[in-house]
Amino acid sequence: MTKSESTGLPVDTERLVDVVQDRLSEVGDLDELRSLETEVLGKKSELSLAHRSLGGLEPDARRRAGAVLGETKSRIETLISEKREELEEVSRRRQLEADRLDLTEVVRESGRGHVHLVQRTRDELEDVFIGMGFSVAEGPEAETDWYNFEALNMPPAHPARSMFDTFYLELGEPDAVLLRTHTSPVQIRVMQSQPPPIYSVMPGRAYRRETADARHTSIFHQIEGLVVDRGISFADLAGTIEIFTSAYFGPDIHARLRPAFFPFTEPSAEFEITCTICKGSGCRTCSHAGWVELGGCGMVDPAVFAAVDIDDEKWTGFAFGFGIDRCAQMRHEIPDMRILLENDVRFLRQA
Ligand code: DAH
């Protein structure tokens, strides 16, 4: 311990403050700070020892030396508490950093995420129908036999059931619950949930036991349409389909209806649109017909109205259903539908 010339103390207070300052610059956390504090201000510190030596000084010298010690102590305390604040701030920031739930996503222009092409097509189709005054409804993908078949005029063993290769679920009675084979059961649910007039579209996923090929996958998407009102005719159906077709595919694409059979509509039709690839002149995609089949439609069968207690003397209606994936395929000239389900990012990025 060096004796200070000027104060008569056994410690050089200026040097002590310098040493504390140097040591503090090396302190990395609060534990280290605490032990440094004990070392420089505690009972065994140079400062405390110096305090104890005051008693041996003359009163005047004692007062001066006491003042110097007091001032030194408070300078050291200030340095330590500044360091403590600094360290607490760092540790608080570290804690926040560790606890943070980062909900932001850093996206580069080239890698921006976007909705899947099928979802985008569905959104665009909904927009077209909403613009025509329809509302949008949804139903469950796991359906009962009654909604998927029976209420749609397909009683058990009806031959039309063979159009739909069905996935049954092991739930309840055998063959009672299934993955819906089309979106038509949502028509039934909509009619049960509200009285006519009804202008509704019902998009969603459907399932069939198909062997996947360029035009079929066992999971696919449809959009169903249902109108029930007074005095609805087949002309309303044909007009609605034509307006939708040119609104969605463009003014040079038209629709035509061809007689067909569906148990839930009478009369029924298949609807075709101008081939979007050759614009009707004939190409490989449309087998040189100039037209491509998109879906089915017809006037709601009285048996369907009976299933949901709607008086067919008062109300008439039409229904239609078609593939959303098929629309995406036609509009974006996608050669193989399977690519829609494969989640190959090289395809997804283009969409
Ligand atoms: N549900 C039929 C199918 O998936 C398509 C269909 C045909 C829907 C006629 C309808 C309709 O609403 O009226 O093959």
mmCIF file of C-alpha atoms and ligand atoms in Angstrom:
data_model
loop_
_atom_site.group_PDB
_atom_site.id
_atom_site.type_symbol
_atom_site.label_atom_id
_atom_site.label_comp_id
_atom_site.label_asym_id
_atom_site.label_seq_id
_atom_site.Cartn_x
_atom_site.Cartn_y
_atom_site.Cartn_z
ATOM 1 C CA MET A 1 0.000 0.000 0.000
ATOM 2 C CA THR A 2 1.493 3.343 -1.016
ATOM 3 C CA LYS A 3 1.155 6.244 1.318
ATOM 4 C CA SER A 4 -0.337 9.352 -0.322
ATOM 5 C CA GLU A 5 1.909 12.362 0.127
ATOM 6 C CA SER A 6 -0.844 14.948 0.160
ATOM 7 C CA THR A 7 -3.494 13.311 2.335
ATOM 8 C CA GLY A 8 -1.430 11.187 4.663
ATOM 9 C CA LEU A 9 -3.678 8.254 3.785
ATOM 10 C CA PRO A 10 -2.357 4.728 3.218
ATOM 11 C CA VAL A 11 -3.938 4.762 -0.267
ATOM 12 C CA ASP A 12 -3.515 6.780 -3.439
ATOM 13 C CA THR A 13 -7.194 7.611 -4.069
ATOM 14 C CA GLU A 14 -6.699 8.877 -7.634
ATOM 15 C CA ARG A 15 -4.917 5.680 -8.565
ATOM 16 C CA LEU A 16 -7.646 3.688 -6.868
ATOM 17 C CA VAL A 17 -10.339 5.342 -8.980
ATOM 18 C CA ASP A 18 -8.270 4.699 -12.138
ATOM 19 C CA VAL A 19 -7.820 1.058 -11.198
ATOM 20 C CA VAL A 20 -11.562 0.657 -10.548
ATOM 21 C CA GLN A 21 -12.302 2.256 -13.895
ATOM 22 C CA ASP A 22 -9.919 -0.137 -15.677
ATOM 23 C CA ARG A 23 -11.286 -3.171 -13.884
ATOM 24 C CA LEU A 24 -14.887 -2.143 -14.648
ATOM 25 C CA SER A 25 -14.149 -2.018 -18.346
ATOM 26 C CA GLU A 26 -13.363 -5.709 -18.149
ATOM 27 C CA VAL A 27 -16.451 -6.727 -16.178
ATOM 28 C CA GLY A 28 -18.805 -8.749 -18.361
ATOM 29 C CA ASP A 29 -21.769 -9.583 -16.135
ATOM 30 C CA LEU A 30 -23.546 -8.734 -12.895
ATOM 31 C CA ASP A 31 -21.820 -11.515 -10.895
ATOM 32 C CA GLU A 32 -18.403 -10.187 -11.803
ATOM 33 C CA LEU A 33 -19.577 -6.681 -10.928
ATOM 34 C CA ARG A 34 -20.709 -7.835 -7.484
ATOM 35 C CA SER A 35 -17.367 -9.386 -6.635
ATOM 36 C CA LEU A 36 -15.493 -6.328 -7.865
ATOM 37 C CA GLU A 37 -17.754 -4.180 -5.704
ATOM 38 C CA THR A 38 -16.919 -6.265 -2.601
ATOM 39 C CA GLU A 39 -13.268 -6.085 -3.441
ATOM 40 C CA VAL A 40 -13.116 -2.280 -3.789
ATOM 41 C CA LEU A 41 -15.782 -1.161 -1.311
ATOM 42 C CA GLY A 42 -16.103 -4.113 1.098
ATOM 43 C CA LYS A 43 -14.719 -4.433 4.643
ATOM 44 C CA LYS A 44 -11.372 -5.706 3.451
ATOM 45 C CA SER A 45 -10.969 -3.136 0.682
ATOM 46 C CA GLU A 46 -8.156 -0.596 0.565
ATOM 47 C CA LEU A 47 -10.746 2.095 1.062
ATOM 48 C CA SER A 48 -12.096 0.542 4.292
ATOM 49 C CA LEU A 49 -8.619 -0.012 5.606
ATOM 50 C CA ALA A 50 -7.811 3.629 4.856
ATOM 51 C CA HIS A 51 -10.963 4.638 6.735
ATOM 52 C CA ARG A 52 -9.844 2.716 9.742
ATOM 53 C CA SER A 53 -6.498 4.503 9.674
ATOM 54 C CA LEU A 54 -8.127 7.925 9.985
ATOM 55 C CA GLY A 55 -8.104 7.660 13.765
ATOM 56 C CA GLY A 56 -4.327 7.986 13.805
ATOM 57 C CA LEU A 57 -4.338 11.408 12.082
ATOM 58 C CA GLU A 58 -4.422 14.909 13.519
ATOM 59 C CA PRO A 59 -7.986 16.366 13.602
ATOM 60 C CA ASP A 60 -7.402 18.716 10.650
ATOM 61 C CA ALA A 61 -5.670 16.120 8.547
ATOM 62 C CA ARG A 62 -8.364 13.610 9.575
ATOM 63 C CA ARG A 63 -11.095 15.912 8.310
ATOM 64 C CA ARG A 64 -9.353 16.481 4.986
ATOM 65 C CA ALA A 65 -8.478 12.853 4.536
ATOM 66 C CA GLY A 66 -12.010 11.847 5.540
ATOM 67 C CA ALA A 67 -13.449 14.177 2.909
ATOM 68 C CA VAL A 68 -11.129 12.735 0.255
ATOM 69 C CA LEU A 69 -12.111 9.178 1.211
ATOM 70 C CA GLY A 70 -15.816 10.044 1.196
ATOM 71 C CA GLU A 71 -15.519 11.627 -2.219
ATOM 72 C CA THR A 72 -13.483 8.706 -3.559
ATOM 73 C CA LYS A 73 -16.013 6.255 -2.252
ATOM 74 C CA SER A 74 -18.895 8.051 -3.895
ATOM 75 C CA ARG A 75 -17.015 8.331 -7.207
ATOM 76 C CA ILE A 76 -16.422 4.596 -7.102
ATOM 77 C CA GLU A 77 -20.055 3.917 -6.168
ATOM 78 C CA THR A 78 -21.214 6.052 -9.086
ATOM 79 C CA LEU A 79 -18.924 4.190 -11.489
ATOM 80 C CA ILE A 80 -20.232 0.861 -10.217
ATOM 81 C CA SER A 81 -23.868 1.826 -10.417
ATOM 82 C CA GLU A 82 -23.438 3.156 -13.952
ATOM 83 C CA LYS A 83 -21.878 -0.156 -14.900
ATOM 84 C CA ARG A 84 -24.717 -2.010 -13.179
ATOM 85 C CA GLU A 85 -27.341 -0.130 -15.177
ATOM 86 C CA GLU A 86 -25.455 -0.829 -18.356
ATOM 87 C CA LEU A 87 -25.252 -4.561 -17.589
ATOM 88 C CA GLU A 88 -28.905 -4.775 -16.541
ATOM 89 C CA GLU A 89 -29.922 -3.146 -19.782
ATOM 90 C CA VAL A 90 -27.866 -5.664 -21.763
ATOM 91 C CA SER A 91 -29.345 -8.598 -19.869
ATOM 92 C CA ARG A 92 -32.887 -7.244 -20.289
ATOM 93 C CA ARG A 93 -32.331 -6.919 -23.999
ATOM 94 C CA ARG A 94 -30.924 -10.436 -24.194
ATOM 95 C CA GLN A 95 -33.932 -11.790 -22.308
ATOM 96 C CA LEU A 96 -36.348 -9.997 -24.602
ATOM 97 C CA GLU A 97 -34.488 -11.283 -27.594
ATOM 98 C CA ALA A 98 -34.701 -14.852 -26.285
ATOM 99 C CA ASP A 99 -38.384 -14.616 -25.326
ATOM 100 C CA ARG A 100 -39.527 -12.905 -28.462
ATOM 101 C CA LEU A 101 -42.116 -14.652 -30.596
ATOM 102 C CA ASP A 102 -41.048 -13.517 -33.986
ATOM 103 C CA LEU A 103 -44.143 -13.144 -36.125
ATOM 104 C CA THR A 104 -42.411 -11.324 -38.901
ATOM 105 C CA GLU A 105 -41.034 -12.973 -41.954
ATOM 106 C CA VAL A 106 -38.122 -11.567 -43.857
ATOM 107 C CA VAL A 107 -38.980 -12.032 -47.482
ATOM 108 C CA ARG A 108 -36.842 -11.354 -50.462
ATOM 109 C CA GLU A 109 -38.607 -10.063 -53.533
ATOM 110 C CA SER A 110 -37.830 -13.278 -55.397
ATOM 111 C CA GLY A 111 -39.020 -15.618 -52.638
ATOM 112 C CA ARG A 112 -42.292 -14.046 -51.612
ATOM 113 C CA GLY A 113 -44.953 -16.516 -50.496
ATOM 114 C CA HIS A 114 -48.347 -16.593 -52.152
ATOM 115 C CA VAL A 115 -51.550 -18.604 -52.145
ATOM 116 C CA HIS A 116 -51.686 -21.913 -53.989
ATOM 117 C CA LEU A 117 -52.993 -21.772 -57.546
ATOM 118 C CA VAL A 118 -56.080 -23.824 -56.628
ATOM 119 C CA GLN A 119 -56.942 -21.477 -53.752
ATOM 120 C CA ARG A 120 -56.390 -18.470 -56.000
ATOM 121 C CA THR A 121 -58.662 -19.950 -58.662
ATOM 122 C CA ARG A 122 -61.295 -20.617 -56.002
ATOM 123 C CA ASP A 123 -61.021 -17.007 -54.751
ATOM 124 C CA GLU A 124 -61.391 -15.666 -58.287
ATOM 125 C CA LEU A 125 -64.401 -17.893 -59.007
ATOM 126 C CA GLU A 126 -66.045 -16.794 -55.771
ATOM 127 C CA ASP A 127 -65.445 -13.166 -56.747
ATOM 128 C CA VAL A 128 -67.167 -13.670 -60.101
ATOM 129 C CA PHE A 129 -70.230 -15.241 -58.439
ATOM 130 C CA ILE A 130 -70.327 -12.685 -55.632
ATOM 131 C CA GLY A 131 -70.360 -10.047 -58.378
ATOM 132 C CA MET A 132 -73.413 -11.812 -59.837
ATOM 133 C CA GLY A 133 -75.256 -11.635 -56.496
ATOM 134 C CA PHE A 134 -74.461 -15.070 -55.051
ATOM 135 C CA SER A 135 -73.393 -15.724 -51.479
ATOM 136 C CA VAL A 136 -70.764 -18.305 -50.489
ATOM 137 C CA ALA A 137 -71.479 -21.333 -48.261
ATOM 138 C CA GLU A 138 -69.421 -24.305 -47.090
ATOM 139 C CA GLY A 139 -70.133 -27.800 -45.799
ATOM 140 C CA PRO A 140 -68.172 -30.658 -44.202
ATOM 141 C CA GLU A 141 -65.836 -32.896 -46.189
ATOM 142 C CA ALA A 142 -66.797 -35.952 -44.122
ATOM 143 C CA GLU A 143 -70.460 -36.462 -45.009
ATOM 144 C CA THR A 144 -73.177 -38.955 -44.274
ATOM 145 C CA ASP A 145 -74.560 -41.208 -46.959
ATOM 146 C CA TRP A 146 -77.853 -39.331 -46.667
ATOM 147 C CA TYR A 147 -76.424 -35.931 -47.649
ATOM 148 C CA ASN A 148 -74.018 -37.221 -50.276
ATOM 149 C CA PHE A 149 -76.474 -39.608 -51.990
ATOM 150 C CA GLU A 150 -79.932 -40.165 -50.588
ATOM 151 C CA ALA A 151 -81.169 -36.581 -50.279
ATOM 152 C CA LEU A 152 -79.829 -36.036 -53.809
ATOM 153 C CA ASN A 153 -82.245 -38.636 -55.117
ATOM 154 C CA MET A 154 -79.794 -41.550 -55.039
ATOM 155 C CA PRO A 155 -81.312 -44.144 -52.682
ATOM 156 C CA PRO A 156 -79.211 -47.158 -51.611
ATOM 157 C CA ALA A 157 -78.356 -49.373 -54.592
ATOM 158 C CA HIS A 158 -79.294 -46.624 -57.069
ATOM 159 C CA PRO A 159 -77.169 -47.265 -60.180
ATOM 160 C CA ALA A 160 -76.067 -43.619 -60.308
ATOM 161 C CA ARG A 161 -74.025 -44.235 -57.163
ATOM 162 C CA SER A 162 -71.584 -46.143 -59.323
ATOM 163 C CA MET A 163 -70.573 -42.820 -60.947
ATOM 164 C CA PHE A 164 -68.878 -42.064 -57.665
ATOM 165 C CA ASP A 165 -66.102 -44.343 -56.429
ATOM 166 C CA THR A 166 -66.394 -43.549 -52.778
ATOM 167 C CA PHE A 167 -63.991 -43.521 -49.835
ATOM 168 C CA TYR A 168 -65.982 -44.699 -46.811
ATOM 169 C CA LEU A 169 -64.859 -43.818 -43.275
ATOM 170 C CA GLU A 170 -64.828 -46.299 -40.417
ATOM 171 C CA LEU A 171 -67.301 -44.310 -38.370
ATOM 172 C CA GLY A 172 -70.691 -45.408 -37.067
ATOM 173 C CA GLU A 173 -72.660 -47.965 -39.092
ATOM 174 C CA PRO A 174 -70.812 -49.535 -42.041
ATOM 175 C CA ASP A 175 -70.969 -47.312 -45.161
ATOM 176 C CA ALA A 176 -72.741 -44.514 -43.266
ATOM 177 C CA VAL A 177 -69.996 -41.852 -43.307
ATOM 178 C CA LEU A 178 -67.805 -41.038 -46.272
ATOM 179 C CA LEU A 179 -65.553 -38.404 -47.818
ATOM 180 C CA ARG A 180 -67.956 -36.422 -49.975
ATOM 181 C CA THR A 181 -67.651 -37.377 -53.616
ATOM 182 C CA HIS A 182 -68.883 -33.959 -54.784
ATOM 183 C CA THR A 183 -69.950 -30.610 -53.351
ATOM 184 C CA SER A 184 -73.640 -31.253 -54.150
ATOM 185 C CA PRO A 185 -74.467 -32.317 -50.534
ATOM 186 C CA VAL A 186 -73.848 -28.691 -49.524
ATOM 187 C CA GLN A 187 -76.939 -27.777 -51.604
ATOM 188 C CA ILE A 188 -78.969 -29.875 -49.163
ATOM 189 C CA ARG A 189 -77.369 -28.226 -46.136
ATOM 190 C CA VAL A 190 -77.979 -24.739 -47.554
ATOM 191 C CA MET A 191 -81.653 -25.516 -48.267
ATOM 192 C CA GLN A 192 -82.035 -26.882 -44.735
ATOM 193 C CA SER A 193 -80.482 -23.819 -43.176
ATOM 194 C CA GLN A 194 -82.420 -21.063 -44.942
ATOM 195 C CA PRO A 195 -85.706 -20.580 -46.769
ATOM 196 C CA PRO A 196 -85.746 -19.575 -50.476
ATOM 197 C CA PRO A 197 -84.908 -17.383 -52.283
ATOM 198 C CA ILE A 198 -81.413 -18.870 -52.425
ATOM 199 C CA TYR A 199 -78.522 -17.730 -54.604
ATOM 200 C CA SER A 200 -75.519 -19.601 -53.314
ATOM 201 C CA VAL A 201 -72.166 -21.007 -54.438
ATOM 202 C CA MET A 202 -70.439 -23.714 -52.416
ATOM 203 C CA PRO A 203 -66.760 -24.298 -53.088
ATOM 204 C CA GLY A 204 -64.705 -27.069 -51.492
ATOM 205 C CA ARG A 205 -62.723 -30.249 -51.685
ATOM 206 C CA ALA A 206 -64.128 -33.576 -52.859
ATOM 207 C CA TYR A 207 -62.747 -37.105 -52.976
ATOM 208 C CA ARG A 208 -63.057 -40.090 -55.281
ATOM 209 C CA ARG A 209 -61.220 -43.361 -55.582
ATOM 210 C CA GLU A 210 -59.604 -42.579 -58.884
ATOM 211 C CA THR A 211 -56.339 -43.698 -60.326
ATOM 212 C CA ALA A 212 -54.508 -40.439 -60.812
ATOM 213 C CA ASP A 213 -53.796 -39.415 -64.395
ATOM 214 C CA ALA A 214 -53.278 -36.158 -66.306
ATOM 215 C CA ARG A 215 -56.953 -35.179 -65.892
ATOM 216 C CA HIS A 216 -57.939 -36.855 -62.600
ATOM 217 C CA THR A 217 -56.726 -36.883 -59.001
ATOM 218 C CA SER A 218 -58.510 -38.497 -56.070
ATOM 219 C CA ILE A 219 -58.574 -35.204 -54.188
ATOM 220 C CA PHE A 220 -60.023 -32.365 -56.221
ATOM 221 C CA HIS A 221 -62.039 -29.180 -55.835
ATOM 222 C CA GLN A 222 -65.473 -28.251 -57.039
ATOM 223 C CA ILE A 223 -67.730 -25.262 -56.871
ATOM 224 C CA GLU A 224 -71.421 -25.943 -56.577
ATOM 225 C CA GLY A 225 -74.135 -23.459 -57.435
ATOM 226 C CA LEU A 226 -77.757 -23.361 -56.341
ATOM 227 C CA VAL A 227 -80.569 -20.972 -57.158
ATOM 228 C CA VAL A 228 -84.064 -21.437 -55.722
ATOM 229 C CA ASP A 229 -86.634 -18.741 -56.380
ATOM 230 C CA ARG A 230 -90.050 -18.228 -57.940
ATOM 231 C CA GLY A 231 -90.306 -18.821 -61.670
ATOM 232 C CA ILE A 232 -86.697 -19.887 -62.277
ATOM 233 C CA SER A 233 -86.318 -21.461 -65.715
ATOM 234 C CA PHE A 234 -83.751 -23.341 -67.758
ATOM 235 C CA ALA A 235 -83.039 -20.046 -69.576
ATOM 236 C CA ASP A 236 -81.858 -18.561 -66.255
ATOM 237 C CA LEU A 237 -79.501 -21.511 -65.854
ATOM 238 C CA ALA A 238 -78.073 -21.193 -69.367
ATOM 239 C CA GLY A 239 -77.675 -17.413 -69.008
ATOM 240 C CA THR A 240 -75.944 -17.722 -65.635
ATOM 241 C CA ILE A 241 -73.453 -20.243 -66.986
ATOM 242 C CA GLU A 242 -72.724 -18.144 -70.075
ATOM 243 C CA ILE A 243 -72.194 -14.967 -68.038
ATOM 244 C CA PHE A 244 -69.947 -16.736 -65.592
ATOM 245 C CA THR A 245 -67.907 -18.336 -68.393
ATOM 246 C CA SER A 246 -67.061 -15.132 -70.204
ATOM 247 C CA ALA A 247 -66.549 -13.227 -66.929
ATOM 248 C CA TYR A 248 -64.013 -15.772 -65.725
ATOM 249 C CA PHE A 249 -62.331 -17.020 -68.899
ATOM 250 C CA GLY A 250 -62.665 -13.932 -71.086
ATOM 251 C CA PRO A 251 -65.109 -12.537 -73.648
ATOM 252 C CA ASP A 252 -64.138 -14.956 -76.433
ATOM 253 C CA ILE A 253 -64.912 -18.042 -74.337
ATOM 254 C CA HIS A 254 -68.531 -19.249 -74.345
ATOM 255 C CA ALA A 255 -70.585 -22.042 -72.793
ATOM 256 C CA ARG A 256 -72.893 -24.630 -74.328
ATOM 257 C CA LEU A 257 -75.138 -27.230 -72.734
ATOM 258 C CA ARG A 258 -75.565 -30.832 -73.852
ATOM 259 C CA PRO A 259 -78.228 -33.214 -72.544
ATOM 260 C CA ALA A 260 -76.999 -35.492 -69.767
ATOM 261 C CA PHE A 261 -78.267 -37.334 -66.727
ATOM 262 C CA PHE A 262 -77.843 -36.527 -63.038
ATOM 263 C CA PRO A 263 -80.258 -37.938 -60.456
ATOM 264 C CA PHE A 264 -80.600 -34.627 -58.610
ATOM 265 C CA THR A 265 -81.577 -32.503 -61.626
ATOM 266 C CA GLU A 266 -84.291 -32.901 -64.249
ATOM 267 C CA PRO A 267 -83.652 -32.045 -67.014
ATOM 268 C CA SER A 268 -79.878 -32.246 -66.682
ATOM 269 C CA ALA A 269 -77.036 -31.074 -68.855
ATOM 270 C CA GLU A 270 -73.296 -31.161 -69.101
ATOM 271 C CA PHE A 271 -71.757 -27.823 -69.808
ATOM 272 C CA GLU A 272 -68.812 -27.253 -72.037
ATOM 273 C CA ILE A 273 -66.765 -24.153 -72.677
ATOM 274 C CA THR A 274 -64.813 -23.014 -75.728
ATOM 275 C CA CYS A 275 -61.395 -24.652 -75.587
ATOM 276 C CA THR A 276 -59.189 -21.989 -74.031
ATOM 277 C CA ILE A 277 -56.107 -23.304 -75.813
ATOM 278 C CA CYS A 278 -57.301 -23.147 -79.440
ATOM 279 C CA LYS A 279 -60.213 -20.739 -78.843
ATOM 280 C CA GLY A 280 -62.560 -23.173 -80.543
ATOM 281 C CA SER A 281 -60.700 -23.994 -83.713
ATOM 282 C CA GLY A 282 -59.783 -27.506 -82.524
ATOM 283 C CA CYS A 283 -56.574 -28.818 -80.991
ATOM 284 C CA ARG A 284 -55.195 -31.882 -79.186
ATOM 285 C CA THR A 285 -56.413 -30.758 -75.758
ATOM 286 C CA CYS A 286 -60.056 -30.638 -76.866
ATOM 287 C CA SER A 287 -59.696 -33.668 -79.186
ATOM 288 C CA HIS A 288 -60.408 -31.269 -82.086
ATOM 289 C CA ALA A 289 -63.924 -30.570 -80.812
ATOM 290 C CA GLY A 290 -63.278 -26.918 -79.978
ATOM 291 C CA TRP A 291 -65.145 -27.458 -76.671
ATOM 292 C CA VAL A 292 -64.081 -28.823 -73.273
ATOM 293 C CA GLU A 293 -66.386 -30.277 -70.662
ATOM 294 C CA LEU A 294 -66.381 -28.368 -67.377
ATOM 295 C CA GLY A 295 -69.284 -29.596 -65.237
ATOM 296 C CA GLY A 296 -72.890 -30.627 -64.824
ATOM 297 C CA CYS A 297 -76.077 -28.694 -64.240
ATOM 298 C CA GLY A 298 -79.854 -28.846 -64.445
ATOM 299 C CA MET A 299 -83.166 -27.934 -62.855
ATOM 300 C CA VAL A 300 -83.464 -29.088 -59.235
ATOM 301 C CA ASP A 301 -85.356 -32.402 -59.178
ATOM 302 C CA PRO A 302 -88.661 -32.359 -57.203
ATOM 303 C CA ALA A 303 -87.372 -35.343 -55.186
ATOM 304 C CA VAL A 304 -84.526 -33.136 -53.894
ATOM 305 C CA PHE A 305 -86.971 -30.398 -52.878
ATOM 306 C CA ALA A 306 -89.038 -33.088 -51.102
ATOM 307 C CA ALA A 307 -85.992 -34.202 -49.079
ATOM 308 C CA VAL A 308 -85.673 -30.713 -47.603
ATOM 309 C CA ASP A 309 -89.395 -29.870 -47.443
ATOM 310 C CA ILE A 310 -89.413 -27.151 -50.065
ATOM 311 C CA ASP A 311 -92.724 -26.845 -51.901
ATOM 312 C CA ASP A 312 -91.971 -27.474 -55.579
ATOM 313 C CA GLU A 313 -95.305 -25.978 -56.583
ATOM 314 C CA LYS A 314 -94.084 -22.643 -55.260
ATOM 315 C CA TRP A 315 -90.380 -22.757 -55.930
ATOM 316 C CA THR A 316 -88.185 -23.825 -58.817
ATOM 317 C CA GLY A 317 -84.441 -23.802 -59.074
ATOM 318 C CA PHE A 318 -81.298 -24.791 -60.885
ATOM 319 C CA ALA A 319 -78.008 -26.221 -59.761
ATOM 320 C CA PHE A 320 -74.580 -26.641 -61.260
ATOM 321 C CA GLY A 321 -71.223 -28.037 -60.232
ATOM 322 C CA PHE A 322 -67.807 -27.993 -61.820
ATOM 323 C CA GLY A 323 -64.139 -28.551 -61.106
ATOM 324 C CA ILE A 324 -62.024 -25.698 -59.748
ATOM 325 C CA ASP A 325 -58.831 -27.560 -60.634
ATOM 326 C CA ARG A 326 -60.150 -28.001 -64.165
ATOM 327 C CA CYS A 327 -60.709 -24.229 -64.405
ATOM 328 C CA ALA A 328 -57.128 -23.616 -63.277
ATOM 329 C CA GLN A 329 -55.945 -26.183 -65.789
ATOM 330 C CA MET A 330 -57.872 -24.570 -68.652
ATOM 331 C CA ARG A 331 -56.922 -21.032 -67.785
ATOM 332 C CA HIS A 332 -53.240 -21.690 -67.148
ATOM 333 C CA GLU A 333 -52.783 -24.460 -69.730
ATOM 334 C CA ILE A 334 -51.538 -26.998 -67.188
ATOM 335 C CA PRO A 335 -50.880 -30.278 -68.993
ATOM 336 C CA ASP A 336 -51.063 -32.573 -65.942
ATOM 337 C CA MET A 337 -53.408 -32.038 -62.962
ATOM 338 C CA ARG A 338 -51.208 -34.060 -60.626
ATOM 339 C CA ILE A 339 -48.789 -31.164 -60.385
ATOM 340 C CA LEU A 340 -51.434 -29.244 -58.395
ATOM 341 C CA LEU A 341 -51.048 -31.695 -55.502
ATOM 342 C CA GLU A 342 -47.352 -32.498 -55.650
ATOM 343 C CA ASN A 343 -46.165 -29.301 -53.941
ATOM 344 C CA ASP A 344 -43.106 -29.062 -56.117
ATOM 345 C CA VAL A 345 -41.778 -25.600 -55.281
ATOM 346 C CA ARG A 346 -40.570 -25.093 -58.851
ATOM 347 C CA PHE A 347 -44.240 -25.221 -59.897
ATOM 348 C CA LEU A 348 -45.575 -23.346 -56.865
ATOM 349 C CA ARG A 349 -43.157 -20.444 -57.450
ATOM 350 C CA GLN A 350 -44.487 -19.904 -60.961
ATOM 351 C CA ALA A 351 -48.083 -19.721 -59.909
HETATM 352 N N1 DAH B 1 -72.148 -33.305 -58.538
HETATM 353 C C1 DAH B 1 -71.911 -33.606 -59.947
HETATM 354 C C2 DAH B 1 -70.585 -34.330 -60.082
HETATM 355 O O1 DAH B 1 -69.739 -34.150 -59.253
HETATM 356 C C3 DAH B 1 -71.899 -32.363 -60.760
HETATM 357 C C4 DAH B 1 -73.224 -31.713 -60.837
HETATM 358 C C5 DAH B 1 -74.119 -32.057 -61.831
HETATM 359 C C6 DAH B 1 -73.604 -30.774 -59.886
HETATM 360 C C7 DAH B 1 -75.370 -31.484 -61.913
HETATM 361 C C8 DAH B 1 -74.866 -30.226 -59.960
HETATM 362 C C9 DAH B 1 -75.728 -30.576 -60.994
HETATM 363 O O2 DAH B 1 -75.279 -29.313 -59.068
HETATM 364 O O3 DAH B 1 -76.937 -29.986 -61.059
HETATM 365 O O4 DAH B 1 -70.383 -35.032 -61.021
#
